[in-house]
Short mmCIF file of C-alpha atoms in Angstrom, two decimals:
data_model
loop_
_atom_site.label_atom_id
_atom_site.label_comp_id
_atom_site.label_asym_id
_atom_site.label_seq_id
_atom_site.Cartn_x
_atom_site.Cartn_y
_atom_site.Cartn_z
CA UNK I 1 -71.13 62.63 202.11
CA UNK I 2 -73.91 62.77 204.66
CA UNK I 3 -76.35 65.55 204.52
CA UNK I 4 -75.51 66.63 208.07
CA UNK I 5 -72.15 67.97 207.09
CA UNK I 6 -70.97 70.66 209.66
CA UNK I 7 -71.36 74.15 208.44
CA UNK I 8 -69.98 77.48 209.40
CA UNK I 9 -73.00 78.21 211.58
CA UNK I 10 -72.42 75.28 213.95
CA UNK I 11 -71.32 75.59 217.67
CA UNK I 12 -67.70 75.80 218.76
CA UNK I 13 -67.95 72.30 220.30
CA UNK I 14 -68.26 70.62 216.77
CA UNK I 15 -65.16 69.91 214.74
CA UNK I 16 -63.92 72.21 212.17
CA UNK I 17 -65.12 71.70 208.62
CA UNK I 18 -62.36 69.93 206.64
CA UNK I 19 -61.58 71.70 203.40
CA UNK I 20 -59.52 69.98 200.73
CA UNK I 21 -57.90 72.62 198.46
CA UNK I 22 -57.29 71.00 195.08
CA UNK I 23 -54.72 72.56 192.81
CA UNK I 24 -52.22 71.89 190.04
CA UNK I 25 -53.78 69.72 187.38
CA UNK I 26 -53.10 68.47 183.82
CA UNK I 27 -53.62 71.58 181.82
CA UNK I 28 -51.10 74.20 180.54
CA UNK I 29 -52.31 76.46 183.37
CA UNK I 30 -50.83 74.13 185.96
CA UNK I 31 -48.43 76.76 187.45
CA UNK I 32 -51.30 79.37 187.56
CA UNK I 33 -53.36 76.94 189.63
CA UNK I 34 -50.27 76.52 192.10
CA UNK I 35 -50.03 80.21 192.43
CA UNK I 36 -53.89 80.55 193.12
CA UNK I 37 -53.30 77.70 195.78
CA UNK I 38 -50.48 79.84 197.37
CA UNK I 39 -52.94 82.77 197.82
CA UNK I 40 -55.79 80.75 199.17
CA UNK I 41 -53.56 78.65 201.54
CA UNK I 42 -52.04 81.87 202.97
CA UNK I 43 -55.36 83.55 203.70
CA UNK I 44 -57.87 80.83 204.56
CA UNK I 45 -58.79 81.01 208.31
CA UNK I 46 -57.03 77.98 209.97
CA UNK I 47 -58.77 78.56 213.13
CA UNK I 48 -62.14 78.04 211.43
CA UNK I 49 -61.30 75.22 208.91
CA UNK I 50 -59.10 72.28 208.74
CA UNK I 51 -57.27 72.55 205.54
CA UNK I 52 -55.80 69.62 203.59
CA UNK I 53 -53.72 70.72 200.40
CA UNK I 54 -54.00 68.29 197.60
CA UNK I 55 -51.97 68.68 194.36
CA UNK I 56 -52.63 67.16 191.09
CA UNK I 57 -49.51 66.31 189.13
CA UNK I 58 -49.37 66.92 185.40
CA UNK I 59 -49.70 63.10 185.07
CA UNK I 60 -53.06 63.32 186.82
CA UNK I 61 -52.00 61.86 190.16
CA UNK I 62 -53.48 63.33 193.36
CA UNK I 63 -50.77 63.69 196.15
CA UNK I 64 -50.71 65.31 199.56
CA UNK I 65 -49.09 68.73 199.04
CA UNK I 66 -47.09 70.89 201.41
CA UNK I 67 -49.05 73.86 202.85
CA UNK I 68 -46.04 76.23 202.63
CA UNK I 69 -47.07 79.00 200.31
CA UNK I 70 -43.61 79.80 199.16
CA UNK I 71 -43.29 76.64 197.38
CA UNK I 72 -46.34 77.50 195.11
CA UNK I 73 -45.42 81.09 194.39
CA UNK I 74 -44.64 82.20 190.80
CA UNK I 75 -41.30 83.74 189.88
CA UNK I 76 -40.11 84.70 186.41
CA UNK I 77 -37.27 82.19 186.68
CA UNK I 78 -39.31 79.28 187.86
CA UNK I 79 -42.83 78.00 187.59
CA UNK I 80 -44.19 75.94 190.49
CA UNK I 81 -45.21 72.31 189.81
CA UNK I 82 -46.82 69.53 191.67
CA UNK I 83 -44.49 66.50 191.30
CA UNK I 84 -45.68 62.92 191.35
CA UNK I 85 -45.29 60.81 194.47
CA UNK I 86 -45.18 57.18 195.56
CA UNK I 87 -48.20 58.03 197.67
CA UNK I 88 -51.54 58.60 195.99
CA UNK I 89 -54.55 60.32 197.39
CA UNK I 90 -57.94 59.10 196.51
CA UNK I 91 -61.47 60.05 197.47
CA UNK I 92 -63.47 56.93 198.54
CA UNK I 93 -66.77 56.20 200.30
CA UNK I 94 -66.42 54.61 203.72
CA UNK I 95 -69.25 54.06 206.14
CA UNK I 96 -71.46 56.40 204.24
CA UNK I 97 -69.11 59.22 204.16
CA UNK I 98 -66.55 60.36 201.74
CA UNK I 99 -63.06 60.34 202.96
CA UNK I 100 -59.52 60.94 201.63
CA UNK I 101 -57.36 57.92 201.45
CA UNK I 102 -53.65 57.87 201.02
CA UNK I 103 -52.42 54.68 199.21
CA UNK I 104 -48.79 53.42 198.81
CA UNK I 105 -47.51 50.23 197.06
CA UNK I 106 -47.38 47.38 199.46
CA UNK I 107 -48.83 49.28 202.43
CA UNK I 108 -52.20 49.40 204.06
CA UNK I 109 -54.13 52.50 203.00
CA UNK I 110 -54.23 55.34 205.40
CA UNK I 111 -57.47 57.15 206.00
CA UNK I 112 -57.29 61.08 206.37
CA UNK I 113 -60.88 61.50 207.43
CA UNK I 114 -64.16 62.88 206.03
CA UNK I 115 -63.96 65.81 203.47
CA UNK I 116 -66.72 68.37 204.13
CA UNK I 117 -65.99 70.57 200.98
CA UNK I 118 -63.42 70.60 198.12
CA UNK I 119 -62.15 74.00 197.01
CA UNK I 120 -61.05 73.26 193.43
CA UNK I 121 -58.52 75.89 192.42
CA UNK I 122 -57.87 74.28 188.82
CA UNK I 123 -57.54 76.32 185.71
CA UNK I 124 -58.22 75.09 182.19
CA UNK I 125 -59.09 71.59 180.90
CA UNK I 126 -59.38 68.70 183.31
CA UNK I 127 -60.37 70.80 186.17
CA UNK I 128 -62.34 74.04 185.21
CA UNK I 129 -64.16 72.40 182.44
CA UNK I 130 -66.64 70.24 184.29
CA UNK I 131 -64.46 67.12 184.64
CA UNK I 132 -63.52 67.50 188.35
CA UNK I 133 -66.99 68.87 189.03
CA UNK I 134 -68.44 65.66 187.60
CA UNK I 135 -66.27 63.52 189.76
CA UNK I 136 -67.25 65.48 192.91
CA UNK I 137 -71.01 65.30 191.74
CA UNK I 138 -70.67 61.44 191.52
CA UNK I 139 -69.50 61.14 194.98
CA UNK I 140 -71.98 63.71 196.60
CA UNK I 141 -69.01 65.84 197.59
CA UNK I 142 -69.76 69.53 198.08
CA UNK I 143 -67.43 71.88 196.33
CA UNK I 144 -66.79 75.61 195.73
CA UNK I 145 -67.79 77.03 192.37
CA UNK I 146 -69.66 76.17 189.31
CA UNK I 147 -71.30 72.84 188.37
CA UNK I 148 -70.63 70.51 185.48
CA UNK I 149 -72.60 72.40 182.70
CA UNK I 150 -71.71 75.81 183.70
CA UNK I 151 -68.06 74.92 184.08
CA UNK I 152 -68.10 73.12 180.57
CA UNK I 153 -69.92 76.07 178.94
CA UNK I 154 -67.75 78.76 180.65
CA UNK I 155 -64.60 76.91 179.54
CA UNK I 156 -65.55 76.49 175.85
CA UNK I 157 -65.41 80.09 174.29
CA UNK I 158 -67.45 78.97 171.32
CA UNK I 159 -70.51 77.55 173.14
CA UNK I 160 -70.06 80.29 175.74
CA UNK I 161 -70.83 82.79 172.97
CA UNK I 162 -73.84 80.75 171.81
CA UNK I 163 -75.34 80.78 175.17
CA UNK I 164 -74.85 84.40 175.71
CA UNK I 165 -76.45 85.25 172.25
CA UNK I 166 -79.48 83.03 173.24
CA UNK I 167 -79.62 85.12 176.59
CA UNK I 168 -79.79 88.31 174.61
CA UNK I 169 -76.29 89.51 175.36
CA UNK I 170 -74.07 91.39 172.74
CA UNK I 171 -71.33 89.21 171.44
CA UNK I 172 -68.63 90.53 169.04
CA UNK I 173 -67.96 88.76 165.54
CA UNK I 174 -66.01 85.61 165.73
CA UNK I 175 -65.13 82.34 163.94
CA UNK I 176 -65.07 78.96 165.68
CA UNK I 177 -62.59 76.56 164.08
CA UNK I 178 -62.49 72.96 164.79
CA UNK I 179 -59.51 70.52 164.26
CA UNK I 180 -61.29 68.78 161.41
CA UNK I 181 -62.13 72.14 159.62
CA UNK I 182 -58.52 73.30 159.82
CA UNK I 183 -56.96 70.00 158.66
CA UNK I 184 -59.52 69.57 155.83
CA UNK I 185 -59.73 73.10 154.37
CA UNK I 186 -57.36 75.67 155.93
CA UNK I 187 -58.02 78.14 152.98
CA UNK I 188 -61.73 78.18 153.80
CA UNK I 189 -60.80 79.15 157.46
CA UNK I 190 -58.45 81.75 156.21
CA UNK I 191 -61.31 83.34 154.02
CA UNK I 192 -63.68 83.27 157.02
CA UNK I 193 -61.08 85.08 159.26
CA UNK I 194 -60.32 87.53 156.42
CA UNK I 195 -63.90 88.53 156.44
CA UNK I 196 -63.71 89.55 160.03
CA UNK I 197 -61.07 92.06 159.29
CA UNK I 198 -57.93 92.64 161.00
CA UNK I 199 -56.51 92.64 163.63
CA UNK I 200 -58.09 89.48 165.17
CA UNK I 201 -57.25 87.47 168.34
CA UNK I 202 -56.60 83.74 167.84
CA UNK I 203 -57.54 81.80 171.02
CA UNK I 204 -57.61 78.24 172.13
CA UNK I 205 -61.25 77.58 172.68
CA UNK I 206 -60.71 75.78 176.07
CA UNK I 207 -57.80 77.52 177.73
CA UNK I 208 -57.42 80.51 179.98
CA UNK I 209 -54.79 82.75 181.57
CA UNK I 210 -54.15 84.05 178.03
CA UNK I 211 -52.37 80.79 177.14
CA UNK I 212 -51.86 80.44 173.37
CA UNK I 213 -53.56 83.68 172.49
CA UNK I 214 -52.07 85.87 169.75
CA UNK I 215 -52.89 89.28 168.26
CA UNK I 216 -52.81 89.00 164.48
CA UNK I 217 -52.56 91.94 162.24
CA UNK I 218 -52.44 90.46 158.84
CA UNK I 219 -53.30 87.28 157.01
CA UNK I 220 -49.72 86.48 156.51
CA UNK I 221 -49.29 85.81 160.23
CA UNK I 222 -52.66 84.07 160.82
CA UNK I 223 -51.17 80.36 160.17
CA UNK I 224 -48.47 80.67 162.81
CA UNK I 225 -50.99 82.15 165.38
CA UNK I 226 -53.38 79.23 164.71
CA UNK I 227 -50.66 76.51 165.22
CA UNK I 228 -49.46 78.33 168.34
CA UNK I 229 -53.06 78.22 169.75
CA UNK I 230 -53.38 74.65 168.63
CA UNK I 231 -50.58 73.56 170.86
CA UNK I 232 -53.04 74.21 173.63
CA UNK I 233 -56.42 73.24 172.13
CA UNK I 234 -57.27 71.77 168.76
CA UNK I 235 -60.46 73.73 168.65
CA UNK I 236 -60.09 77.58 168.31
CA UNK I 237 -62.05 80.71 168.40
CA UNK I 238 -60.90 83.62 166.34
CA UNK I 239 -62.32 86.96 167.43
CA UNK I 240 -62.49 90.32 165.55
CA UNK I 241 -60.57 92.99 167.25
CA UNK I 242 -62.88 95.41 169.12
CA UNK I 243 -62.01 99.08 169.74
CA UNK I 244 -62.96 99.52 173.47
CA UNK I 245 -61.96 99.57 177.06
CA UNK I 246 -61.80 96.30 178.91
CA UNK I 247 -64.19 96.29 181.97
CA UNK I 248 -64.49 93.46 184.32
CA UNK I 249 -67.18 92.56 186.98
CA UNK I 250 -66.81 90.06 189.76
CA UNK I 251 -70.02 87.87 190.52
CA UNK I 252 -70.68 86.04 193.70
CA UNK I 253 -73.64 83.74 194.09
CA UNK I 254 -76.49 84.94 196.36
CA UNK I 255 -77.40 83.20 199.56
CA UNK I 256 -80.52 81.02 199.35
CA UNK I 257 -82.79 82.45 196.83
CA UNK I 258 -81.06 85.84 196.62
CA UNK I 259 -79.91 87.16 193.20
CA UNK I 260 -76.17 87.09 192.23
CA UNK I 261 -74.12 89.59 193.92
CA UNK I 262 -71.85 92.00 191.69
CA UNK I 263 -68.94 94.05 192.59
CA UNK I 264 -68.05 97.52 191.36
CA UNK I 265 -66.72 97.09 187.79
CA UNK I 266 -62.96 97.49 187.23
CA UNK I 267 -60.86 98.50 184.41
CA UNK I 268 -57.46 96.93 183.43
CA UNK I 269 -54.62 99.00 182.05
CA UNK I 270 -51.41 97.42 180.70
CA UNK I 271 -48.46 99.44 181.18
CA UNK I 272 -47.31 99.31 177.51
CA UNK I 273 -43.78 97.89 176.84
CA UNK I 274 -43.92 94.39 175.46
CA UNK I 275 -47.63 93.96 176.23
CA UNK I 276 -50.07 94.52 173.44
CA UNK I 277 -52.85 93.00 175.49
CA UNK I 278 -53.38 91.36 179.01
CA UNK I 279 -51.08 88.41 178.49
CA UNK I 280 -49.63 85.91 180.91
CA UNK I 281 -46.61 87.93 182.18
CA UNK I 282 -48.96 90.97 182.67
CA UNK I 283 -51.24 88.89 184.68
CA UNK I 284 -48.95 86.77 186.90
CA UNK I 285 -45.27 87.59 186.52
CA UNK I 286 -44.57 91.18 186.13
CA UNK I 287 -45.71 93.19 189.23
CA UNK I 288 -46.07 96.50 187.38
CA UNK I 289 -47.31 95.42 184.06
CA UNK I 290 -51.03 95.85 184.76
CA UNK I 291 -53.20 97.81 187.07
CA UNK I 292 -56.89 97.75 188.05
CA UNK I 293 -59.07 100.89 188.51
CA UNK I 294 -62.15 100.16 190.56
CA UNK I 295 -64.61 101.48 190.15
CA UNK I 296 -63.93 101.95 186.43
CA UNK I 297 -63.95 105.48 185.31
CA UNK I 298 -67.07 105.13 183.22
CA UNK I 299 -70.58 106.83 183.54
CA UNK I 300 -72.73 105.63 186.48
CA UNK I 301 -75.31 104.35 184.11
CA UNK I 302 -72.55 102.15 182.36
CA UNK I 303 -71.56 100.88 185.71
CA UNK I 304 -75.06 99.89 186.56
CA UNK I 305 -75.48 98.33 183.19
CA UNK I 306 -72.23 96.25 183.44
CA UNK I 307 -73.23 94.91 186.94
CA UNK I 308 -76.80 94.10 185.42
CA UNK I 309 -75.20 92.24 182.39
CA UNK I 310 -72.75 90.34 184.57
CA UNK I 311 -75.49 88.88 186.68
CA UNK I 312 -77.36 88.00 183.42
CA UNK I 313 -74.31 86.16 182.15
CA UNK I 314 -73.87 84.33 185.44
CA UNK I 315 -77.42 83.09 185.34
CA UNK I 316 -77.31 82.37 181.55
CA UNK I 317 -74.61 79.60 182.08
CA UNK I 318 -76.05 78.41 185.47
CA UNK I 319 -73.04 79.42 187.31
CA UNK I 320 -72.70 79.02 191.14
CA UNK I 321 -70.19 80.19 193.60
CA UNK I 322 -68.07 82.74 191.59
CA UNK I 323 -67.42 84.15 188.18
CA UNK I 324 -65.77 87.04 186.52
CA UNK I 325 -67.45 88.52 183.51
CA UNK I 326 -65.33 90.59 181.10
CA UNK I 327 -66.80 93.30 178.76
CA UNK I 328 -65.54 95.80 176.09
CA UNK I 329 -66.92 99.26 176.56
CA UNK I 330 -66.85 101.00 173.11
CA UNK I 331 -66.40 104.73 172.41
CA UNK I 332 -70.18 104.66 171.34
CA UNK I 333 -71.07 103.45 174.90
CA UNK I 334 -71.91 99.88 173.87
CA UNK I 335 -71.16 96.99 176.14
CA UNK I 336 -69.81 93.82 174.17
CA UNK I 337 -69.55 90.67 176.48
CA UNK I 338 -66.17 89.06 176.00
CA UNK I 339 -66.34 86.03 178.22
CA UNK I 340 -67.18 84.55 181.60
CA UNK I 341 -64.69 82.81 183.74
CA UNK I 342 -65.99 80.40 186.30
CA UNK I 343 -62.64 80.00 187.95
CA UNK I 344 -60.99 83.28 187.65
CA UNK I 345 -57.53 83.99 188.76
CA UNK I 346 -57.74 84.03 192.57
CA UNK I 347 -54.33 85.23 193.86
CA UNK I 348 -54.40 88.32 195.93
CA UNK I 349 -53.43 90.45 193.03
CA UNK I 350 -55.91 88.77 190.73
CA UNK I 351 -58.63 90.90 189.36
CA UNK I 352 -61.50 89.00 191.00
CA UNK I 353 -60.51 89.51 194.57
CA UNK I 354 -59.20 92.99 193.88
CA UNK I 355 -62.63 94.00 192.66
CA UNK I 356 -64.29 92.60 195.77
CA UNK I 357 -61.85 94.07 198.10
CA UNK I 358 -62.52 97.49 196.34
CA UNK I 359 -66.28 96.70 196.96
CA UNK I 360 -65.90 96.03 200.62
CA UNK I 361 -65.21 92.28 200.76
CA UNK I 362 -61.57 91.35 201.55
CA UNK I 363 -59.72 88.41 200.38
CA UNK I 364 -59.99 86.09 203.51
CA UNK I 365 -63.71 86.99 203.89
CA UNK I 366 -64.26 86.20 200.26
CA UNK I 367 -62.76 82.84 200.76
CA UNK I 368 -64.84 82.34 203.77
CA UNK I 369 -68.10 83.24 201.91
CA UNK I 370 -67.21 80.71 199.01
CA UNK I 371 -66.87 77.92 201.47
CA UNK I 372 -70.09 78.83 203.30
CA UNK I 373 -71.93 78.78 199.99
CA UNK I 374 -70.61 75.35 199.06
CA UNK I 375 -71.15 73.95 202.59
CA UNK I 376 -74.83 74.94 202.39
CA UNK I 377 -75.42 73.81 198.80
CA UNK I 378 -77.43 70.67 198.17
CA UNK I 379 -75.81 67.82 196.67
CA UNK I 380 -77.17 66.10 193.54
CA UNK I 381 -79.57 67.86 191.09
CA UNK I 382 -80.43 71.36 192.07
#
């Protein structure tokens, strides 16, 4: 892509920046990504941007996707899915610019034009973990969100904690379990977990949206929870249960050399019932299962500290664009960092946009700001 890519600051006589919205993907969070795309496609300013929806099927194939948001909405009875097609979309360099090409068997490839920025709305492995980011970096294509390293670190809950500890952030007790460790000596793993005390949370190391997460109250239930998590990722993180309130903070990259911007922190409450924690259904399916209070009802000094630590976490992993940082606020007033999510849920009802809306930046304006940041980002090493 040429360095004279049009940006949001150019005159009305130039063409609109072309934004490729990329969603779906190969991970178990495919449906969540589709729902995120429905939100963005419905809110992005079509008068300002030319939008090309591109879906990634579970097979990994890129296809032109319908722009109708209803097709990508989530219902309890049906999960949206990008289906494979005989027409494949690729990103190719033509005449010094990077263009979308549609190729079909026994047909001449069709050029769709230059892509100015990609908006990857991919959750989980093969999208949020640095893989797509690496592809876009190789082609000098600008894109929204974190780069390769920050995406990879933010995706892996084990190395995320290692980086946070190095940055001086308070991390709760945990055990990382590799596939080899579990297959070679499961009893040693059980002993490590037992020393954490119960309850514990068993999590796939590289999955999100609460996929494969189980709360375990006794050693007898540990093996089943481990096997459930291993369906999503062979590497696991098992965390000691922490008594505390769940406080989140949305972070947005600063412009130019400005520091990261932080929203007012929010607090999630789960409306009881079958939800012991903030699981998939509470996040995406049941409208009344969870609520966000923003600003969180915590002391002013704690609010200030959450925002400061969220910006520290953002910088610690080298994030760009956006991130949501989650903490536990204990009865003693301690703040324990839980995780950073470099591609947080981004539907209108998701916590990240809600916190910014409560802080004065609406959903459509947030999308516009993220695209602006990406269009004005240098390509290559930075």
